[in-house]
Amino acid sequence: MGFSSYTSLAMPSLRRRPELWTLALILGGTLFRLAAGWQVGLGYGESYYFSGVIRPALSYFDHPPLTFWAGWLSVKLLGVGPLALRLPFILMFAGTCWLTFACARRLYNSWSGFYAVLLLNLSAVFTWSSGTFIQPDGPLMLFWMACFYCLIRILLDQARVRPLPWWSAAGGLLGLAMLAKYHAVFIPLGVFVFILTRPDQRRILATPGPYLALGLALLISSPVLIWNHEHGWISFLYQAGRGAENSGIRLDWLGRQILGQALSLLPWIFLPLAYEFYRTVRSGPRESRSWLAACLAFWPIFIFTAVSAYAPIGYHFHWQAPGWLTLFPLLGARTEEVFRSGPASQERWVRRWLWGSAIFTCLALALVFSQAKYGWATPAIKRLAPAQATADPTLELLDWGPLEKALEERGLLGRKDLFLFSNRWFSCGKIDYALKGRMPVVCFSHKDPRNFAFYDRPDNWMGRDGVLVVFEPYVYQPLVDYHIYFNKIEPLGQVGITRRGRVDLVLHLYYCRGLKKHYALPY
C-alpha cells in the first residue's frame, strides 16, 4: 500500500513530506486562533488572570506565576488587548504541536507525528481552551512535551546521547513546567515508575543525572517556594484541599467526570485515546516507547478521575489534559499504521473518521466564535431558557468596557479615595480588565476571593466609599449581605453590555458610603 494511502490528505508531490504538512497544519491553526483571539473578549478566567498580570509577584494564590509573567511581558511589549494578552499562549500551543510531532517522530515515525498533531488540533479542550485562551495549561503543555522529548532521548536513545546535558535540559524544562502549573509534579513520578518497572533502566538511579534534573527543577521553581513560605504554604494547602475534601463515594460525580473528559476531548477522539492507553497498560513495560508515554500519562488521568469519586471538584474536566496530551503520539502511530498496512476497509473508516472530526471541529469552532462575537443564537437561547439569565455560556466572553464610560459620566473614574468591589473573583477580574487597572478593585467574598485576597484587603479602605458592581442574576444577595458594612448603599443605575446593538448583559452599580465594619477574608 505504501504512501499511496495518504493521497486523501496530501498532494502527490508532498506525500513524503510529513514535516511540511505538519508545519502547514500548525500555521493554519495558529492563524485561526489569532483571528479568534482578536475578535472576542476575555473570558472569566482570562480577566481574572489579567488582574495578576498587572500585579506582578513571585507567585500567586491558586497558580504558579508563569502565566502571569507571560501576560505581563506581552502587555509591556504590545499593550492591553485580547490578542496581545493571548498571543503568548497561542504561540505556546503552536510550540506544543511541534513538540508533539517531534516526540511522535522520535518514538515512531514522521507520519505518526503528523497524525498526532492533526488529532490534537481536532480535540476541543486543546484547540479551543488551552490553544487559544490565557490559561496556565498553555505553558504547562509546552514544557511538559519538551520535557517528554528530553526523556525520550535519555531513556530510549541511551546509546546515542550524552546523558548529563539531556538530564540538565529535562530538569530545566521541568522547572519551567512547575512554574506554570502544579501538575508538573507528575512528570518525575511517571519517570520513577518507568525506571522501576524496566530492569534495564534501574541503573539510572545510581547515576547523577536524575538528581541533577530534580535540583535544577527546584532551583528554577524556587519563586513558588519562596512565595508560599512567606504566605504559610497557602497555595499548596488550597490545591491539596480541593482533593482532600471527602463527601463520600459519589459514582454520579465519577461518571460526570469521565463523561466530561470525553466531551472535552470529543468522544470519537477520547475513546481511541483511552483504548490505546488501555492496550499499553495491559501490555505492560515490555514495549518501552508506549510504556514511557503511559507512565507519564497515568498519574494526572488516574488521580484526578479517582478524586472526583469523593471530592466536589466540579466541572474541572481539563485537569487530566496533560495525561491525554502525552498519549497523542500513540494514537498518531496507530493511525499511521492503519494507512500503511491496514486492510482497505479499515483505512476507509479511519479516513472518514479524520475528515468527519475535522469538519465537526471546524464547524463547531466557527459557530461558537461567531456566537461569542455576534450573539446570533442569543434570542433563541433566551426563548428556550427564559429563567436562566446566564444560559448563554458565551456571555462570559463579553468585555465590560462600557463600565469605564459609566463611571466617567458619574464623575467616579480615577478617584483616589474610591474603590470598586464585587462579590465574585471573576466579576472583579472583569472590572479590572474593563478599567485596565486604573482603579483599585477589591473582592468582598467570605468564601472564595482567590488572588484578590492578596492584592488588596477591605480593611485598607475603612471609612472610604466604594462602588459595588454586580450583574444579573447575582444582584439581590450582595445588597442583603453588604448593608451592614456601609453607612448607606444607593443605586447608581445600570450599564448595558451590548452585542451587535442588543443588550445581552446588565451590570448594576451601587454607591456604598463609608466602609464602617471589618470584612473578613479567608485564607
Short mmCIF file of C-alpha atoms in Angstrom, two decimals:
data_model
loop_
_atom_site.label_atom_id
_atom_site.label_comp_id
_atom_site.label_asym_id
_atom_site.label_seq_id
_atom_site.Cartn_x
_atom_site.Cartn_y
_atom_site.Cartn_z
CA MET A 1 0.00 0.00 0.00
CA GLY A 2 2.87 2.38 0.86
CA PHE A 3 2.35 6.12 0.83
CA SER A 4 -0.49 5.96 -1.68
CA SER A 5 -2.80 5.78 1.34
CA TYR A 6 -2.06 9.40 2.10
CA THR A 7 -3.45 10.80 -1.12
CA SER A 8 -6.71 11.80 0.59
CA LEU A 9 -4.79 14.05 2.94
CA ALA A 10 -1.79 15.18 0.90
CA MET A 11 -0.98 16.31 -2.62
CA PRO A 12 1.07 13.68 -4.52
CA SER A 13 4.16 15.87 -4.69
CA LEU A 14 4.18 16.21 -0.93
CA ARG A 15 3.26 12.67 0.08
CA ARG A 16 6.69 12.08 1.55
CA ARG A 17 6.94 15.39 3.39
CA PRO A 18 5.04 15.00 6.68
CA GLU A 19 7.12 17.78 8.22
CA LEU A 20 5.73 20.26 5.70
CA TRP A 21 2.18 19.09 6.24
CA THR A 22 2.64 19.36 9.99
CA LEU A 23 4.01 22.89 9.70
CA ALA A 24 1.13 23.86 7.41
CA LEU A 25 -1.36 22.42 9.90
CA ILE A 26 0.24 24.30 12.80
CA LEU A 27 0.36 27.53 10.79
CA GLY A 28 -3.29 27.24 9.75
CA GLY A 29 -4.41 26.54 13.31
CA THR A 30 -2.33 29.42 14.65
CA LEU A 31 -3.80 31.89 12.15
CA PHE A 32 -7.32 30.79 13.10
CA ARG A 33 -6.57 31.22 16.80
CA LEU A 34 -5.06 34.64 16.22
CA ALA A 35 -8.20 35.74 14.37
CA ALA A 36 -10.45 34.33 17.08
CA GLY A 37 -8.31 35.76 19.89
CA TRP A 38 -8.52 39.18 18.30
CA GLN A 39 -12.29 39.15 17.81
CA VAL A 40 -13.73 38.01 21.15
CA GLY A 41 -13.38 39.42 24.63
CA LEU A 42 -11.73 37.80 27.61
CA GLY A 43 -13.49 35.03 29.49
CA TYR A 44 -13.96 34.98 33.25
CA GLY A 45 -10.73 33.15 33.93
CA GLU A 46 -8.77 35.27 31.48
CA SER A 47 -9.97 38.52 33.04
CA TYR A 48 -9.06 37.13 36.44
CA TYR A 49 -5.57 36.32 35.18
CA PHE A 50 -5.29 39.87 33.83
CA SER A 51 -5.64 41.10 37.40
CA GLY A 52 -2.50 39.14 38.23
CA VAL A 53 -0.74 40.30 35.08
CA ILE A 54 -0.93 43.93 36.22
CA ARG A 55 0.18 42.97 39.74
CA PRO A 56 3.44 41.06 39.19
CA ALA A 57 4.61 38.86 42.06
CA LEU A 58 6.88 35.91 42.78
CA SER A 59 3.85 33.63 42.71
CA TYR A 60 0.11 33.63 43.29
CA PHE A 61 -2.56 32.04 45.44
CA ASP A 62 -4.05 29.45 43.11
CA HIS A 63 -1.38 29.06 40.41
CA PRO A 64 2.36 29.41 39.92
CA PRO A 65 3.46 32.64 38.23
CA LEU A 66 4.49 31.78 34.65
CA THR A 67 1.06 32.51 33.15
CA PHE A 68 1.03 35.95 34.77
CA TRP A 69 4.64 36.69 33.86
CA ALA A 70 3.99 35.85 30.20
CA GLY A 71 0.94 38.14 30.18
CA TRP A 72 2.91 40.93 31.88
CA LEU A 73 5.67 40.78 29.27
CA SER A 74 3.16 40.77 26.43
CA VAL A 75 1.33 43.79 27.87
CA LYS A 76 4.62 45.65 28.24
CA LEU A 77 5.53 44.96 24.62
CA LEU A 78 2.13 45.15 22.90
CA GLY A 79 -0.23 46.98 25.25
CA VAL A 80 -3.52 45.82 26.72
CA GLY A 81 -5.93 43.98 24.46
CA PRO A 82 -7.34 40.49 24.00
CA LEU A 83 -4.95 39.48 21.23
CA ALA A 84 -1.91 40.96 22.98
CA LEU A 85 -2.73 39.01 26.13
CA ARG A 86 -3.49 35.77 24.29
CA LEU A 87 -0.61 35.92 21.84
CA PRO A 88 1.97 34.17 24.07
CA PHE A 89 -0.44 31.32 24.73
CA ILE A 90 -1.39 30.88 21.09
CA LEU A 91 2.30 30.73 20.18
CA MET A 92 2.93 28.30 23.05
CA PHE A 93 0.30 25.95 21.65
CA ALA A 94 2.00 26.11 18.26
CA GLY A 95 5.18 25.05 20.03
CA THR A 96 3.31 22.28 21.83
CA CYS A 97 2.05 20.98 18.49
CA TRP A 98 5.54 20.85 17.02
CA LEU A 99 6.89 19.12 20.14
CA THR A 100 4.09 16.57 19.88
CA PHE A 101 5.22 15.92 16.32
CA ALA A 102 8.86 15.69 17.43
CA CYS A 103 8.02 13.21 20.21
CA ALA A 104 5.94 11.00 17.92
CA ARG A 105 8.60 11.14 15.21
CA ARG A 106 11.29 10.13 17.70
CA LEU A 107 9.11 7.32 19.10
CA TYR A 108 7.70 6.06 15.79
CA ASN A 109 8.00 7.99 12.51
CA SER A 110 7.15 11.33 10.93
CA TRP A 111 3.68 10.41 9.69
CA SER A 112 2.78 9.29 13.20
CA GLY A 113 3.78 12.77 14.30
CA PHE A 114 1.58 14.40 11.67
CA TYR A 115 -1.49 12.42 12.70
CA ALA A 116 -0.78 13.07 16.38
CA VAL A 117 -0.77 16.83 15.71
CA LEU A 118 -3.84 16.61 13.49
CA LEU A 119 -5.83 14.80 16.19
CA LEU A 120 -4.55 17.16 18.87
CA ASN A 121 -5.88 20.10 16.87
CA LEU A 122 -9.24 18.39 16.42
CA SER A 123 -9.79 17.79 20.16
CA ALA A 124 -11.87 20.52 21.77
CA VAL A 125 -10.09 21.08 25.08
CA PHE A 126 -6.74 21.61 23.36
CA THR A 127 -7.60 23.50 20.20
CA TRP A 128 -10.25 25.67 21.91
CA SER A 129 -9.33 26.31 25.52
CA SER A 130 -5.64 25.59 26.02
CA GLY A 131 -4.68 26.59 22.49
CA THR A 132 -6.39 29.97 22.36
CA PHE A 133 -7.10 31.41 25.79
CA ILE A 134 -4.98 32.68 28.67
CA GLN A 135 -4.58 29.51 30.71
CA PRO A 136 -1.84 28.00 32.90
CA ASP A 137 -2.29 24.89 30.76
CA GLY A 138 -0.64 26.66 27.82
CA PRO A 139 2.89 26.93 29.27
CA LEU A 140 2.41 23.67 31.18
CA MET A 141 1.74 21.71 27.97
CA LEU A 142 4.63 23.35 26.13
CA PHE A 143 7.21 22.47 28.77
CA TRP A 144 5.58 19.12 29.55
CA MET A 145 6.06 17.96 25.96
CA ALA A 146 9.55 19.50 25.77
CA CYS A 147 10.48 17.56 28.90
CA PHE A 148 8.90 14.43 27.39
CA TYR A 149 11.13 14.82 24.34
CA CYS A 150 14.24 15.05 26.54
CA LEU A 151 13.16 11.95 28.45
CA ILE A 152 12.74 10.05 25.19
CA ARG A 153 16.32 10.90 24.28
CA ILE A 154 17.62 9.97 27.74
CA LEU A 155 15.65 6.79 28.42
CA LEU A 156 15.13 5.36 24.92
CA ASP A 157 18.19 6.63 22.99
CA GLN A 158 20.81 5.97 25.67
CA ALA A 159 23.44 4.69 23.28
CA ARG A 160 23.31 7.84 21.14
CA VAL A 161 23.26 10.70 23.67
CA ARG A 162 25.41 12.16 26.40
CA PRO A 163 23.06 11.84 29.38
CA LEU A 164 24.04 14.74 31.62
CA PRO A 165 23.28 17.55 29.13
CA TRP A 166 19.91 15.95 28.40
CA TRP A 167 19.17 15.47 32.09
CA SER A 168 20.04 19.15 32.62
CA ALA A 169 17.67 20.17 29.84
CA ALA A 170 14.93 17.93 31.26
CA GLY A 171 15.40 19.45 34.70
CA GLY A 172 15.26 23.00 33.39
CA LEU A 173 12.11 22.28 31.42
CA LEU A 174 10.55 20.52 34.41
CA GLY A 175 11.27 23.63 36.47
CA LEU A 176 9.53 25.81 33.88
CA ALA A 177 6.58 23.41 33.84
CA MET A 178 6.42 23.70 37.64
CA LEU A 179 6.34 27.49 37.25
CA ALA A 180 3.28 27.01 35.03
CA LYS A 181 1.09 24.56 36.96
CA TYR A 182 1.45 22.13 39.84
CA HIS A 183 0.56 19.23 37.52
CA ALA A 184 4.26 19.14 36.61
CA VAL A 185 4.99 17.09 39.75
CA PHE A 186 3.53 14.09 37.91
CA ILE A 187 6.46 14.08 35.45
CA PRO A 188 9.16 12.85 37.89
CA LEU A 189 6.62 10.46 39.40
CA GLY A 190 5.96 8.95 35.98
CA VAL A 191 9.68 8.73 35.20
CA PHE A 192 10.31 6.97 38.51
CA VAL A 193 7.64 4.36 37.74
CA PHE A 194 9.08 3.83 34.25
CA ILE A 195 12.58 3.25 35.64
CA LEU A 196 11.40 0.90 38.38
CA THR A 197 9.32 -1.22 36.02
CA ARG A 198 12.10 -1.60 33.43
CA PRO A 199 15.03 -3.67 34.76
CA ASP A 200 17.31 -2.31 32.06
CA GLN A 201 16.68 1.24 33.33
CA ARG A 202 17.14 0.84 37.08
CA ARG A 203 20.87 1.52 36.94
CA ILE A 204 19.99 5.12 36.04
CA LEU A 205 19.04 5.69 39.68
CA ALA A 206 22.72 5.20 40.56
CA THR A 207 23.83 7.98 38.17
CA PRO A 208 23.84 11.73 38.92
CA GLY A 209 21.52 12.65 36.04
CA PRO A 210 18.09 12.35 37.70
CA TYR A 211 19.25 14.19 40.82
CA LEU A 212 20.81 16.96 38.76
CA ALA A 213 17.49 17.33 36.93
CA LEU A 214 15.48 17.50 40.15
CA GLY A 215 17.90 20.02 41.65
CA LEU A 216 17.63 22.30 38.60
CA ALA A 217 13.84 21.98 38.61
CA LEU A 218 13.65 23.02 42.27
CA LEU A 219 16.02 25.92 41.67
CA ILE A 220 14.03 27.26 38.71
CA SER A 221 10.70 26.84 40.53
CA SER A 222 12.05 28.47 43.72
CA PRO A 223 9.88 31.63 43.33
CA VAL A 224 6.85 29.43 44.03
CA LEU A 225 8.52 28.01 47.13
CA ILE A 226 9.61 31.43 48.39
CA TRP A 227 6.14 32.97 47.94
CA ASN A 228 4.45 30.03 49.63
CA HIS A 229 6.92 30.11 52.51
CA GLU A 230 6.08 33.76 53.03
CA HIS A 231 2.33 33.03 52.93
CA GLY A 232 2.09 29.92 55.10
CA TRP A 233 2.16 27.49 52.14
CA ILE A 234 -1.36 28.64 51.33
CA SER A 235 -1.25 27.76 47.63
CA PHE A 236 -0.21 24.16 48.27
CA LEU A 237 -2.78 23.81 51.05
CA TYR A 238 -5.54 25.24 48.86
CA GLN A 239 -4.84 22.97 45.89
CA ALA A 240 -4.34 19.87 48.03
CA GLY A 241 -7.52 20.68 49.96
CA ARG A 242 -9.61 20.58 46.80
CA GLY A 243 -8.88 16.88 46.53
CA ALA A 244 -8.87 16.12 50.26
CA GLU A 245 -12.47 17.13 50.94
CA ASN A 246 -14.48 13.94 51.32
CA SER A 247 -18.20 13.80 50.55
CA GLY A 248 -18.47 10.01 50.48
CA ILE A 249 -18.38 7.86 47.37
CA ARG A 250 -20.33 9.56 44.59
CA LEU A 251 -20.49 7.42 41.48
CA ASP A 252 -22.55 10.11 39.76
CA TRP A 253 -19.64 12.54 40.19
CA LEU A 254 -17.23 9.94 38.84
CA GLY A 255 -19.49 9.34 35.84
CA ARG A 256 -19.80 13.06 35.25
CA GLN A 257 -16.01 13.43 35.33
CA ILE A 258 -15.46 10.63 32.80
CA LEU A 259 -18.22 11.94 30.54
CA GLY A 260 -16.81 15.46 30.85
CA GLN A 261 -13.37 14.29 29.75
CA ALA A 262 -14.93 12.50 26.80
CA LEU A 263 -16.86 15.61 25.75
CA SER A 264 -13.91 17.94 26.23
CA LEU A 265 -11.69 15.77 24.02
CA LEU A 266 -14.66 14.85 21.78
CA PRO A 267 -15.95 11.29 22.29
CA TRP A 268 -14.67 9.93 18.97
CA ILE A 269 -11.13 11.02 19.91
CA PHE A 270 -11.42 10.20 23.62
CA LEU A 271 -12.41 6.57 23.03
CA PRO A 272 -9.49 5.71 20.69
CA LEU A 273 -7.09 7.51 23.06
CA ALA A 274 -8.48 5.62 26.03
CA TYR A 275 -8.22 2.34 24.11
CA GLU A 276 -4.55 2.97 23.25
CA PHE A 277 -3.94 3.82 26.90
CA TYR A 278 -5.67 0.61 27.99
CA ARG A 279 -3.75 -1.50 25.47
CA THR A 280 -0.45 -0.10 26.66
CA VAL A 281 -1.17 -0.57 30.37
CA ARG A 282 -2.42 -4.11 29.73
CA SER A 283 0.72 -4.99 27.75
CA GLY A 284 2.96 -3.65 30.49
CA PRO A 285 6.51 -2.31 30.27
CA ARG A 286 7.94 -4.61 27.59
CA GLU A 287 7.28 -2.05 24.78
CA SER A 288 9.36 0.83 26.10
CA ARG A 289 8.10 3.57 23.76
CA SER A 290 4.43 3.34 24.56
CA TRP A 291 5.18 2.45 28.19
CA LEU A 292 7.08 5.70 28.78
CA ALA A 293 4.14 7.71 27.42
CA ALA A 294 1.70 5.69 29.55
CA CYS A 295 3.76 6.22 32.73
CA LEU A 296 3.69 10.00 32.23
CA ALA A 297 0.00 9.97 31.30
CA PHE A 298 -1.20 7.70 34.09
CA TRP A 299 -0.92 9.92 37.15
CA PRO A 300 -2.89 13.02 36.09
CA ILE A 301 -5.59 10.88 34.47
CA PHE A 302 -5.90 8.43 37.34
CA ILE A 303 -5.57 10.77 40.30
CA PHE A 304 -7.98 13.48 39.18
CA THR A 305 -10.52 10.96 37.93
CA ALA A 306 -10.33 9.00 41.19
CA VAL A 307 -10.60 12.14 43.30
CA SER A 308 -13.83 13.05 41.52
CA ALA A 309 -15.48 9.97 43.04
CA TYR A 310 -15.49 11.54 46.51
CA ALA A 311 -14.42 15.20 46.32
CA PRO A 312 -16.58 18.03 44.90
CA ILE A 313 -14.14 19.16 42.22
CA GLY A 314 -16.99 20.17 39.93
CA TYR A 315 -16.50 20.57 36.22
CA HIS A 316 -12.71 20.65 36.03
CA PHE A 317 -12.51 18.19 33.18
CA HIS A 318 -9.27 19.74 31.91
CA TRP A 319 -7.24 18.67 34.94
CA GLN A 320 -6.44 15.34 33.23
CA ALA A 321 -5.43 17.06 29.97
CA PRO A 322 -1.61 16.72 30.36
CA GLY A 323 -2.05 12.96 30.61
CA TRP A 324 -4.19 12.75 27.48
CA LEU A 325 -1.76 15.05 25.67
CA THR A 326 1.06 12.54 26.25
CA LEU A 327 -0.98 9.79 24.57
CA PHE A 328 -1.49 11.53 21.23
CA PRO A 329 1.77 10.13 19.77
CA LEU A 330 0.39 6.64 20.45
CA LEU A 331 -2.87 7.39 18.65
CA GLY A 332 -0.94 9.04 15.82
CA ALA A 333 1.15 5.88 15.44
CA ARG A 334 -1.95 3.69 15.39
CA THR A 335 -3.49 5.91 12.69
CA GLU A 336 -0.31 5.79 10.62
CA GLU A 337 -0.19 2.00 10.95
CA VAL A 338 -3.69 1.67 9.51
CA PHE A 339 -2.80 3.82 6.49
CA ARG A 340 0.48 2.00 5.99
CA SER A 341 -0.53 -1.62 6.37
CA GLY A 342 -4.14 -1.95 7.44
CA PRO A 343 -6.92 -3.52 5.39
CA ALA A 344 -8.68 -1.29 2.86
CA SER A 345 -11.95 -1.32 4.81
CA GLN A 346 -10.22 -0.11 7.98
CA GLU A 347 -8.34 2.54 6.03
CA ARG A 348 -11.61 3.90 4.61
CA TRP A 349 -13.14 4.01 8.09
CA VAL A 350 -10.16 5.88 9.54
CA ARG A 351 -10.17 8.35 6.65
CA ARG A 352 -13.87 9.09 7.26
CA TRP A 353 -13.17 9.42 10.97
CA LEU A 354 -10.46 12.02 10.33
CA TRP A 355 -12.48 14.01 7.82
CA GLY A 356 -15.61 13.84 9.96
CA SER A 357 -13.70 15.01 13.01
CA ALA A 358 -12.12 17.86 11.06
CA ILE A 359 -15.45 19.04 9.65
CA PHE A 360 -17.16 18.85 13.05
CA THR A 361 -14.39 20.72 14.89
CA CYS A 362 -14.15 23.47 12.28
CA LEU A 363 -17.91 23.99 12.18
CA ALA A 364 -18.24 23.88 15.96
CA LEU A 365 -15.45 26.43 16.46
CA ALA A 366 -16.92 28.70 13.79
CA LEU A 367 -20.35 28.55 15.45
CA VAL A 368 -19.01 29.18 18.95
CA PHE A 369 -16.74 32.05 17.99
CA SER A 370 -19.37 33.69 15.81
CA GLN A 371 -21.89 33.38 18.65
CA ALA A 372 -19.38 34.94 21.04
CA LYS A 373 -18.80 37.79 18.62
CA TYR A 374 -22.29 38.41 17.23
CA GLY A 375 -24.71 36.62 19.57
CA TRP A 376 -26.81 35.31 16.68
CA ALA A 377 -28.24 32.48 18.83
CA THR A 378 -28.99 34.56 21.92
CA PRO A 379 -32.69 35.25 21.13
CA ALA A 380 -33.30 31.53 20.70
CA ILE A 381 -31.40 30.73 23.90
CA LYS A 382 -33.50 33.23 25.84
CA ARG A 383 -36.69 31.69 24.48
CA LEU A 384 -35.58 28.20 25.41
CA ALA A 385 -34.36 29.19 28.90
CA PRO A 386 -36.10 32.45 29.84
CA ALA A 387 -35.45 31.98 33.56
CA GLN A 388 -31.72 31.44 33.13
CA ALA A 389 -30.03 34.82 32.71
CA THR A 390 -26.67 33.15 32.10
CA ALA A 391 -27.86 30.26 29.91
CA ASP A 392 -25.66 31.51 27.06
CA PRO A 393 -22.09 30.46 28.02
CA THR A 394 -20.56 32.93 25.55
CA LEU A 395 -21.77 35.83 27.71
CA GLU A 396 -18.59 35.47 29.71
CA LEU A 397 -16.62 36.48 26.60
CA LEU A 398 -18.27 39.92 26.63
CA ASP A 399 -15.92 42.58 27.95
CA TRP A 400 -17.36 45.08 30.40
CA GLY A 401 -15.87 48.04 28.54
CA PRO A 402 -18.97 50.28 28.95
CA LEU A 403 -18.35 50.28 32.71
CA GLU A 404 -15.46 52.72 32.25
CA LYS A 405 -17.66 55.23 30.43
CA ALA A 406 -20.44 54.81 33.01
CA LEU A 407 -18.06 55.65 35.86
CA GLU A 408 -16.67 58.63 33.94
CA GLU A 409 -20.17 60.00 33.32
CA ARG A 410 -20.85 59.81 37.05
CA GLY A 411 -17.60 61.55 37.95
CA LEU A 412 -16.18 58.47 39.64
CA LEU A 413 -13.45 57.34 37.28
CA GLY A 414 -9.95 57.72 38.68
CA ARG A 415 -10.94 58.94 42.15
CA LYS A 416 -8.12 58.11 44.54
CA ASP A 417 -10.43 57.87 47.55
CA LEU A 418 -12.74 55.34 45.93
CA PHE A 419 -12.54 51.58 45.41
CA LEU A 420 -14.60 49.21 43.30
CA PHE A 421 -15.70 45.80 44.51
CA SER A 422 -17.84 42.81 43.70
CA ASN A 423 -18.84 39.53 45.29
CA ARG A 424 -17.10 37.10 42.94
CA TRP A 425 -13.49 36.73 41.89
CA PHE A 426 -14.36 36.55 38.19
CA SER A 427 -16.53 39.69 38.43
CA CYS A 428 -13.58 41.51 39.98
CA GLY A 429 -11.41 40.33 37.10
CA LYS A 430 -13.95 41.67 34.60
CA ILE A 431 -13.94 45.06 36.39
CA ASP A 432 -10.14 45.14 36.43
CA TYR A 433 -9.91 44.44 32.71
CA ALA A 434 -12.64 46.95 31.84
CA LEU A 435 -10.73 49.69 33.68
CA LYS A 436 -7.27 48.40 32.63
CA GLY A 437 -6.15 48.59 36.25
CA ARG A 438 -6.87 52.32 36.62
CA MET A 439 -8.74 51.92 39.92
CA PRO A 440 -8.35 49.58 42.91
CA VAL A 441 -10.62 46.53 42.85
CA VAL A 442 -11.41 44.54 45.99
CA CYS A 443 -13.29 41.25 46.31
CA PHE A 444 -15.85 41.05 49.11
CA SER A 445 -16.19 37.27 49.42
CA HIS A 446 -16.02 35.30 52.65
CA LYS A 447 -15.56 32.03 50.78
CA ASP A 448 -13.60 32.44 47.56
CA PRO A 449 -11.82 35.72 46.70
CA ARG A 450 -8.85 33.81 45.21
CA ASN A 451 -5.89 36.08 44.37
CA PHE A 452 -7.87 39.19 45.28
CA ALA A 453 -7.36 38.33 48.95
CA PHE A 454 -3.67 39.14 48.43
CA TYR A 455 -3.87 42.16 46.11
CA ASP A 456 -5.79 44.43 48.48
CA ARG A 457 -7.93 43.99 51.57
CA PRO A 458 -11.23 45.66 52.51
CA ASP A 459 -9.75 46.81 55.82
CA ASN A 460 -7.37 49.09 53.92
CA TRP A 461 -10.43 51.11 52.86
CA MET A 462 -12.10 51.63 56.23
CA GLY A 463 -14.09 54.88 56.20
CA ARG A 464 -13.86 55.18 52.39
CA ASP A 465 -16.58 54.89 49.77
CA GLY A 466 -16.91 52.02 47.34
CA VAL A 467 -18.80 51.21 44.16
CA LEU A 468 -20.40 47.79 44.05
CA VAL A 469 -20.64 46.22 40.57
CA VAL A 470 -22.80 43.12 40.16
CA PHE A 471 -24.56 41.55 37.22
CA GLU A 472 -27.80 39.70 36.80
CA PRO A 473 -28.76 37.31 38.30
CA TYR A 474 -26.29 37.95 41.16
CA VAL A 475 -27.84 41.19 42.43
CA TYR A 476 -30.13 40.52 45.38
CA GLN A 477 -27.82 38.66 47.78
CA PRO A 478 -24.94 41.20 47.76
CA LEU A 479 -27.34 44.00 48.69
CA VAL A 480 -28.55 41.95 51.65
CA ASP A 481 -25.02 40.96 52.71
CA TYR A 482 -23.28 44.32 52.39
CA HIS A 483 -25.74 46.68 54.11
CA ILE A 484 -24.17 46.02 57.50
CA TYR A 485 -20.74 47.05 56.24
CA PHE A 486 -21.58 50.51 54.89
CA ASN A 487 -23.37 53.55 56.23
CA LYS A 488 -25.58 53.73 53.18
CA ILE A 489 -25.98 52.00 49.81
CA GLU A 490 -27.53 53.95 46.94
CA PRO A 491 -28.28 52.70 43.39
CA LEU A 492 -26.24 54.30 40.62
CA GLY A 493 -28.18 52.80 37.74
CA GLN A 494 -27.47 50.11 35.22
CA VAL A 495 -24.92 49.55 32.48
CA GLY A 496 -25.87 47.54 29.41
CA ILE A 497 -23.25 45.32 27.80
CA THR A 498 -24.23 45.10 24.15
CA ARG A 499 -23.53 42.75 21.30
CA ARG A 500 -24.50 43.99 17.82
CA GLY A 501 -26.59 46.75 19.39
CA ARG A 502 -28.57 44.39 21.63
CA VAL A 503 -28.17 44.45 25.43
CA ASP A 504 -27.18 40.91 26.38
CA LEU A 505 -25.87 41.56 29.90
CA VAL A 506 -26.82 44.14 32.53
CA LEU A 507 -24.49 45.45 35.24
CA HIS A 508 -25.93 47.09 38.37
CA LEU A 509 -23.95 49.81 40.13
CA TYR A 510 -24.37 50.88 43.76
CA TYR A 511 -22.61 53.67 45.62
CA CYS A 512 -21.64 52.43 49.09
CA ARG A 513 -20.85 55.20 51.57
CA GLY A 514 -18.29 54.75 54.31
CA LEU A 515 -16.99 51.23 54.96
CA LYS A 516 -17.65 51.00 58.69
CA LYS A 517 -17.09 47.36 59.62
CA HIS A 518 -14.31 44.84 59.28
CA TYR A 519 -14.90 42.45 56.36
CA ALA A 520 -13.08 39.18 57.00
CA LEU A 521 -11.49 37.43 54.04
CA PRO A 522 -10.50 33.74 54.16
CA TYR A 523 -7.02 32.21 53.90
#
